[in-house]
Coordinates of C-alpha atoms in Angstrom, one line a residue:
X10 CA 7.7 -27.6 -1.8
X11 CA 5.8 -27.0 -5.0
X12 CA 5.8 -23.5 -6.3
X13 CA 3.7 -22.6 -9.4
X14 CA 3.1 -19.4 -11.4
X15 CA 1.1 -18.6 -14.4
X16 CA 3.2 -18.2 -17.6
X17 CA 4.3 -14.7 -18.5
X18 CA 2.4 -13.3 -21.4
X19 CA 4.2 -13.1 -24.8
X20 CA 2.7 -9.7 -25.6
X21 CA 0.9 -6.8 -23.9
X22 CA -2.5 -8.4 -24.4
X23 CA -2.6 -9.4 -20.6
X24 CA -1.0 -6.2 -19.3
X25 CA -2.9 -5.0 -16.2
X26 CA -4.9 -8.2 -15.6
X27 CA -4.6 -10.2 -12.5
X28 CA -2.5 -13.4 -12.4
X29 CA -2.0 -15.8 -9.6
X30 CA 1.0 -17.8 -8.3
X31 CA 1.3 -20.4 -5.5
X32 CA 4.5 -19.8 -3.6
X33 CA 4.2 -22.6 -1.0
X34 CA 4.1 -22.5 2.8
X35 CA 5.2 -19.5 4.7
X36 CA 6.8 -19.5 8.2
X37 CA 6.0 -16.1 9.7
X38 CA 8.2 -13.7 11.7
X39 CA 5.7 -13.5 14.6
X40 CA 5.4 -17.3 14.9
X41 CA 2.4 -18.1 12.7
X42 CA 2.3 -20.3 9.7
X43 CA 0.4 -20.3 6.3
X44 CA 0.6 -23.7 4.6
X45 CA -0.2 -22.7 1.0
X46 CA 0.2 -19.0 0.0
X47 CA -1.1 -17.6 -3.2
X48 CA 0.0 -14.2 -4.5
X49 CA -2.1 -12.1 -6.9
X50 CA -0.1 -9.8 -9.2
X51 CA -0.3 -7.8 -12.4
X52 CA 2.4 -7.2 -15.0
X53 CA 3.0 -4.7 -17.9
X54 CA 5.5 -5.1 -20.6
X55 CA 7.9 -8.0 -21.3
X56 CA 10.8 -9.4 -19.3
X57 CA 13.9 -9.3 -21.4
X58 CA 16.3 -12.1 -22.0
X59 CA 18.6 -11.5 -19.0
X60 CA 15.7 -10.4 -16.8
X61 CA 17.5 -7.1 -16.1
X62 CA 14.5 -4.8 -16.8
X63 CA 12.1 -5.9 -14.0
X64 CA 10.5 -3.1 -11.9
X65 CA 8.5 -3.9 -8.7
X66 CA 5.9 -1.3 -7.8
X67 CA 4.4 -1.7 -4.3
X68 CA 0.8 -0.7 -3.5
X69 CA -0.2 1.3 -0.5
X70 CA -2.5 0.2 2.4
X71 CA -5.8 -0.3 0.6
X72 CA -4.4 -0.1 -2.9
X73 CA -4.7 -2.8 -5.5
X74 CA -2.2 -4.1 -7.9
X75 CA -3.7 -2.1 -10.8
X76 CA -0.9 0.5 -11.3
X77 CA -1.8 1.3 -14.9
X78 CA -4.5 0.5 -17.5
X79 CA -2.5 -1.9 -19.7
X80 CA -5.0 -3.8 -21.8
X81 CA -7.9 -2.9 -19.6
X82 CA -10.1 0.2 -19.5
X83 CA -9.7 0.7 -15.7
X84 CA -7.5 3.6 -14.8
X85 CA -4.5 2.7 -12.7
X86 CA -3.4 4.6 -9.6
X87 CA 0.0 5.6 -10.9
X88 CA -0.9 6.3 -14.5
X89 CA 1.3 9.4 -14.4
X90 CA 4.4 7.2 -14.0
X91 CA 3.7 3.9 -15.7
X92 CA 2.8 3.0 -19.3
X93 CA 4.0 3.1 -22.9
X94 CA 6.3 6.1 -23.3
X95 CA 5.8 7.1 -19.6
X96 CA 8.6 7.6 -17.1
X97 CA 8.5 3.9 -16.3
X98 CA 8.1 2.9 -20.0
X99 CA 6.4 -0.4 -20.3
X100 CA 7.8 -0.7 -23.9
X101 CA 11.2 -0.9 -22.1
X102 CA 10.6 -2.2 -18.6
X103 CA 8.8 -5.2 -17.2
X104 CA 6.6 -3.9 -14.4
X105 CA 5.0 -6.0 -11.7
X106 CA 2.8 -5.2 -8.7
X107 CA 2.0 -7.8 -6.1
X108 CA -1.0 -7.9 -3.7
X109 CA 0.4 -8.1 -0.2
X110 CA -0.1 -11.3 1.9
X111 CA -3.2 -10.6 4.0
X112 CA -4.9 -8.6 1.3
X113 CA -8.3 -9.1 -0.4
X114 CA -7.3 -8.5 -4.0
X115 CA -6.4 -12.2 -4.7
X116 CA -3.5 -13.0 -2.4
X117 CA -4.0 -15.3 0.6
X118 CA -5.7 -13.3 3.3
X119 CA -8.3 -13.7 6.1
X120 CA -11.2 -14.3 3.6
X121 CA -9.2 -17.0 1.9
X122 CA -10.0 -20.7 2.4
X123 CA -8.0 -22.4 5.1
X124 CA -7.1 -26.1 4.9
X125 CA -10.4 -27.0 6.6
X126 CA -12.3 -25.4 3.8
X127 CA -13.6 -22.4 5.9
X128 CA -12.3 -18.9 5.7
X129 CA -9.3 -18.1 7.9
X130 CA -11.2 -15.3 9.6
X131 CA -10.1 -15.0 13.3
X132 CA -7.4 -17.7 12.8
X133 CA -5.4 -15.7 10.2
X134 CA -1.9 -15.1 11.6
X135 CA 0.0 -11.8 12.1
X136 CA 1.9 -11.0 9.0
X137 CA 4.7 -8.4 8.9
X138 CA 6.2 -6.5 6.0
X139 CA 9.3 -8.8 6.2
X140 CA 7.0 -11.8 5.7
X141 CA 5.4 -10.1 2.6
X142 CA 8.9 -9.5 1.3
X143 CA 9.9 -13.1 1.7
X144 CA 6.7 -14.2 -0.1
X145 CA 7.4 -11.7 -2.9
X146 CA 11.0 -12.9 -3.3
X147 CA 9.7 -16.4 -4.0
X148 CA 7.4 -15.1 -6.7
X149 CA 10.4 -13.2 -8.2
X150 CA 12.2 -16.6 -8.2
X151 CA 9.4 -18.3 -10.1
X152 CA 9.4 -15.5 -12.7
X153 CA 13.2 -15.8 -13.2
X154 CA 13.9 -12.4 -11.7
X155 CA 17.2 -12.5 -9.7
X156 CA 17.5 -8.8 -9.2
X157 CA 15.1 -5.8 -9.6
X158 CA 16.1 -2.9 -11.8
X159 CA 14.1 -0.9 -9.3
X160 CA 11.7 -1.3 -6.5
X161 CA 9.5 1.7 -5.6
X162 CA 6.3 2.6 -3.8
X163 CA 4.6 5.3 -1.8
X164 CA 3.3 5.2 1.8
X165 CA 3.1 1.5 2.8
X166 CA 4.4 0.7 -0.6
X167 CA 7.5 2.8 0.2
X168 CA 7.9 0.9 3.4
X169 CA 7.7 -2.4 1.5
X170 CA 10.3 -1.1 -1.0
X171 CA 12.7 -0.2 1.7
X172 CA 12.3 -3.6 3.4
X173 CA 13.2 -5.2 0.1
X174 CA 16.4 -3.2 -0.2
X175 CA 17.5 -4.0 3.3
X176 CA 16.5 -7.6 3.4
X177 CA 17.7 -8.5 -0.1
X178 CA 20.4 -5.9 -0.9
X179 CA 21.8 -8.1 -3.7
X180 CA 18.4 -8.2 -5.4
X181 CA 17.6 -4.5 -5.5
X182 CA 19.7 -2.2 -7.7
X183 CA 17.5 0.9 -7.2
X184 CA 15.0 1.8 -4.5
X185 CA 12.5 4.7 -4.3
X186 CA 10.9 5.3 -0.9
X187 CA 8.1 7.9 -1.2
X188 CA 6.0 9.5 1.6
X189 CA 7.1 7.1 4.4
X190 CA 10.0 6.9 6.9
X191 CA 12.2 4.1 8.2
X192 CA 9.7 2.9 10.8
X193 CA 6.1 3.5 12.0
X194 CA 6.2 6.0 14.8
X195 CA 4.1 5.9 18.0
X196 CA 1.7 8.4 16.6
X197 CA 1.2 6.4 13.4
X198 CA 0.6 3.2 15.5
X199 CA -1.9 5.1 17.6
X200 CA -3.9 6.2 14.5
X201 CA -3.7 2.7 13.2
X202 CA -4.9 1.2 16.5
X203 CA -8.0 3.5 16.5
X204 CA -8.9 2.2 13.1
X205 CA -8.5 -1.5 13.9
X206 CA -10.4 -1.0 17.1
X207 CA -13.3 0.7 15.2
X208 CA -13.7 -2.5 13.2
X209 CA -13.2 -4.9 16.1
X210 CA -15.9 -3.1 18.1
X211 CA -18.5 -3.4 15.4
X212 CA -21.3 -5.7 16.6
X213 CA -21.0 -7.7 13.4
X214 CA -17.3 -8.3 13.7
X215 CA -17.7 -11.6 15.6
X216 CA -14.0 -11.8 16.4
X217 CA -13.3 -11.8 12.7
X218 CA -15.6 -14.8 11.9
X219 CA -18.3 -12.8 10.1
X220 CA -18.1 -14.6 6.7
X221 CA -21.5 -15.9 5.8
X222 CA -23.2 -13.3 7.9
X223 CA -23.4 -9.5 8.0
X224 CA -20.0 -7.9 7.7
X225 CA -18.7 -5.2 10.1
X226 CA -19.4 -2.4 7.5
X227 CA -20.0 0.4 10.1
X228 CA -16.6 -0.4 11.8
X229 CA -14.8 -0.5 8.5
X230 CA -16.3 2.8 7.3
X231 CA -15.4 4.4 10.6
X232 CA -11.8 3.1 10.3
X233 CA -11.6 4.7 6.8
X234 CA -12.9 8.0 8.2
X235 CA -10.1 8.1 10.8
X236 CA -7.5 7.2 8.2
X237 CA -8.7 9.7 5.6
X238 CA -8.4 12.6 8.0
X239 CA -4.7 11.7 8.2
X240 CA -4.4 11.4 4.5
X241 CA -5.6 15.0 3.8
X242 CA -4.3 18.3 5.2
X243 CA -6.1 20.7 7.4
X244 CA -5.7 23.3 4.7
X245 CA -7.3 21.2 2.1
X246 CA -10.3 20.4 4.3
X247 CA -10.7 24.0 5.3
X248 CA -10.5 25.4 1.7
X249 CA -12.6 22.6 0.2
X250 CA -15.4 22.4 2.9
X251 CA -14.9 25.1 5.6
X252 CA -17.9 25.2 7.9
X253 CA -20.4 24.7 5.1
X254 CA -23.5 22.6 5.7
X255 CA -24.2 19.6 3.4
X256 CA -26.8 20.5 0.8
X257 CA -30.3 20.8 2.3
X258 CA -29.0 19.7 5.7
X259 CA -28.9 21.9 8.9
X260 CA -26.1 21.1 11.4
X261 CA -27.4 23.8 13.8
X262 CA -31.1 23.2 13.6
X263 CA -32.3 20.2 15.5
X264 CA -34.5 19.6 18.6
X265 CA -32.3 16.5 19.5
X266 CA -28.7 15.7 18.9
X267 CA -29.5 12.7 16.8
X268 CA -31.6 14.8 14.4
X269 CA -29.1 17.4 13.3
X270 CA -27.8 17.6 9.7
X271 CA -24.2 17.3 8.6
X272 CA -21.4 19.6 7.7
X273 CA -20.0 19.1 4.2
X274 CA -16.8 17.6 5.6
X275 CA -18.9 15.0 7.5
X276 CA -20.6 14.0 4.3
X277 CA -17.3 13.8 2.6
X278 CA -16.0 11.4 5.2
X279 CA -19.2 9.3 5.1
X280 CA -18.6 9.0 1.3
X281 CA -15.0 7.8 1.8
X282 CA -16.2 5.2 4.3
X283 CA -18.9 3.9 2.0
X284 CA -16.6 3.7 -1.0
X285 CA -14.1 1.5 0.9
X286 CA -16.8 -0.8 2.3
X287 CA -17.8 -1.6 -1.2
X288 CA -14.4 -2.9 -2.2
X289 CA -12.5 -4.0 0.8
X290 CA -12.6 -6.8 3.5
X291 CA -12.5 -5.6 7.1
X292 CA -10.3 -8.4 8.3
X293 CA -7.8 -7.6 5.5
X294 CA -7.9 -3.9 6.6
X295 CA -6.8 -5.1 10.1
X296 CA -4.2 -7.5 8.8
X297 CA -2.5 -5.0 6.5
X298 CA -2.8 -2.2 9.0
X299 CA -1.0 -4.3 11.6
X300 CA 1.6 -5.2 9.0
X301 CA 2.2 -1.5 8.6
X302 CA 2.5 -1.1 12.4
X303 CA 5.3 -3.7 12.2
X304 CA 7.3 -1.5 9.8
X305 CA 10.7 -0.9 11.4
X306 CA 13.9 -1.6 9.4
X307 CA 15.9 -1.4 12.6
X308 CA 14.2 -4.4 14.3
X309 CA 17.0 -6.9 15.1
X310 CA 19.4 -4.9 13.0
X311 CA 20.9 -2.3 15.4
X312 CA 20.8 1.4 14.9
X313 CA 19.2 3.0 11.8
X314 CA 22.6 3.6 10.3
X315 CA 23.6 0.0 11.0
X316 CA 20.4 -1.4 9.6
X317 CA 20.8 0.5 6.4
X318 CA 24.6 0.0 6.0
X319 CA 24.2 -3.2 4.1
X320 CA 21.9 -1.8 1.5
X321 CA 23.6 -1.4 -1.9
X322 CA 20.8 0.1 -4.0
X323 CA 20.8 3.6 -5.3
X324 CA 18.1 5.4 -3.3
X325 CA 15.5 7.9 -4.2
X326 CA 13.7 9.4 -1.3
X327 CA 10.7 11.8 -1.5
X328 CA 8.2 13.4 0.8
X329 CA 5.0 15.4 0.4
X330 CA 5.5 18.8 1.9
X331 CA 2.0 19.0 3.5
X332 CA 2.0 15.4 4.8
X333 CA 0.7 15.1 8.4
X334 CA 0.8 11.3 8.5
X335 CA 4.4 10.6 7.4
X336 CA 6.1 13.9 8.1
X337 CA 8.8 15.1 5.7
X338 CA 11.2 15.0 8.7
X339 CA 10.9 11.2 8.6
X340 CA 12.0 11.1 5.0
X341 CA 15.0 13.4 5.9
X342 CA 15.9 11.1 8.8
X343 CA 15.9 8.1 6.4
X344 CA 17.9 9.9 3.7
X345 CA 20.5 11.1 6.3
X346 CA 21.0 7.5 7.6
X347 CA 21.4 5.9 4.2
X348 CA 24.9 5.3 2.8
X349 CA 26.2 8.1 0.7
X350 CA 24.5 11.4 -0.1
X351 CA 20.8 10.9 -0.7
X352 CA 18.7 14.1 -1.3
X353 CA 15.1 14.3 -0.4
X354 CA 12.8 15.2 -3.3
X355 CA 9.6 17.2 -2.4
X356 CA 6.1 16.8 -3.8
X357 CA 4.4 20.1 -3.4
X358 CA 0.7 19.3 -2.7
X359 CA -1.7 21.2 -0.5
X360 CA -3.9 18.1 0.0
X361 CA -1.5 16.2 2.4
X362 CA -0.3 12.6 2.3
X363 CA -2.4 11.6 -0.7
X364 CA -0.2 13.8 -2.8
X365 CA 2.0 10.8 -3.4
X366 CA -0.9 9.5 -5.5
X367 CA -2.4 12.6 -7.0
X368 CA 0.8 14.6 -7.7
X369 CA 3.3 11.8 -8.3
X370 CA 3.9 13.3 -11.8
X371 CA 5.9 16.0 -10.1
X372 CA 8.7 13.4 -9.7
X373 CA 8.6 12.1 -13.2
X374 CA 11.6 13.9 -14.5
X375 CA 13.7 13.2 -11.4
X376 CA 12.8 9.5 -11.4
X377 CA 13.5 9.2 -15.1
X378 CA 16.9 10.8 -14.7
X379 CA 17.8 8.8 -11.6
X380 CA 16.4 5.3 -12.4
X381 CA 14.8 5.0 -15.9
X382 CA 16.8 7.0 -18.4

């Protein structure tokens, strides 16, 4: 098996730019097979001589690997935590973020070329979070990283971090699990299924083989609308939009149903759907959503306590107080089942689940003290 990776930069001039690594074939947990997997990743800082300063930051569902600006002008999604002099100081730590298998930001996914030269499309196999962890472990091997100083992430990124700590306990010294529990609940799977079905029922979906033709944009936009409602709190939507009509539109003045105008909250959801369609592949949305459905650290490992008993990392668990997708109770359940005494840190954010992105700076001091002093 041939595994290749681009050479690590000697300075910060390539920080925050995408690199690629071939990690070979991947036998998948559900029975599928990918013959030649490529992972896209970004790095910041430099790996030290004994490779003891490596930090893995896992992206959320539709997130990219662009955690921080680095040498680019594009703002990263965790700028509050990562950068020179920040909590995760890139003058001290070597930070890496990897696009999940199945994604559309450079890693092998449904839009990638299969061995026959056509996009995988409907033939792309089911990938679980454990499969993505296996792939990432091979990339770590190629980069000379035997163990991570820390692995952390929020939402699906937190689920991926937890899977790393349980699957490879000897390779994870510290693990931060933010805004996610130990498994996807029935309700979370139900919300996810509504999203994937919205895409699959788009007339342009063509069973996933739409490349070269019109994409299922309406289905993807609807999926994003459903998801975004769970990402924000009822309070935030009420305070921000209430029952106000969209500018120059009349929700209660129409001779026919199809002619009425929109409320502001409807316009907002339309905007969120349109934004995602511009940057994301519908098949990848399905693939990654189903990977998140697979999230369950207890699968094949016994009870929750038994599944976590082999983890040797120091854990940092946090929840968003207004989260109605991954309830704080799930973080408390995880913390209680972990070995030792693990407190649950709280992000106070009225907006809901997305507080793990917008208000992550609230955890800066606690994370610095726990993991990055």
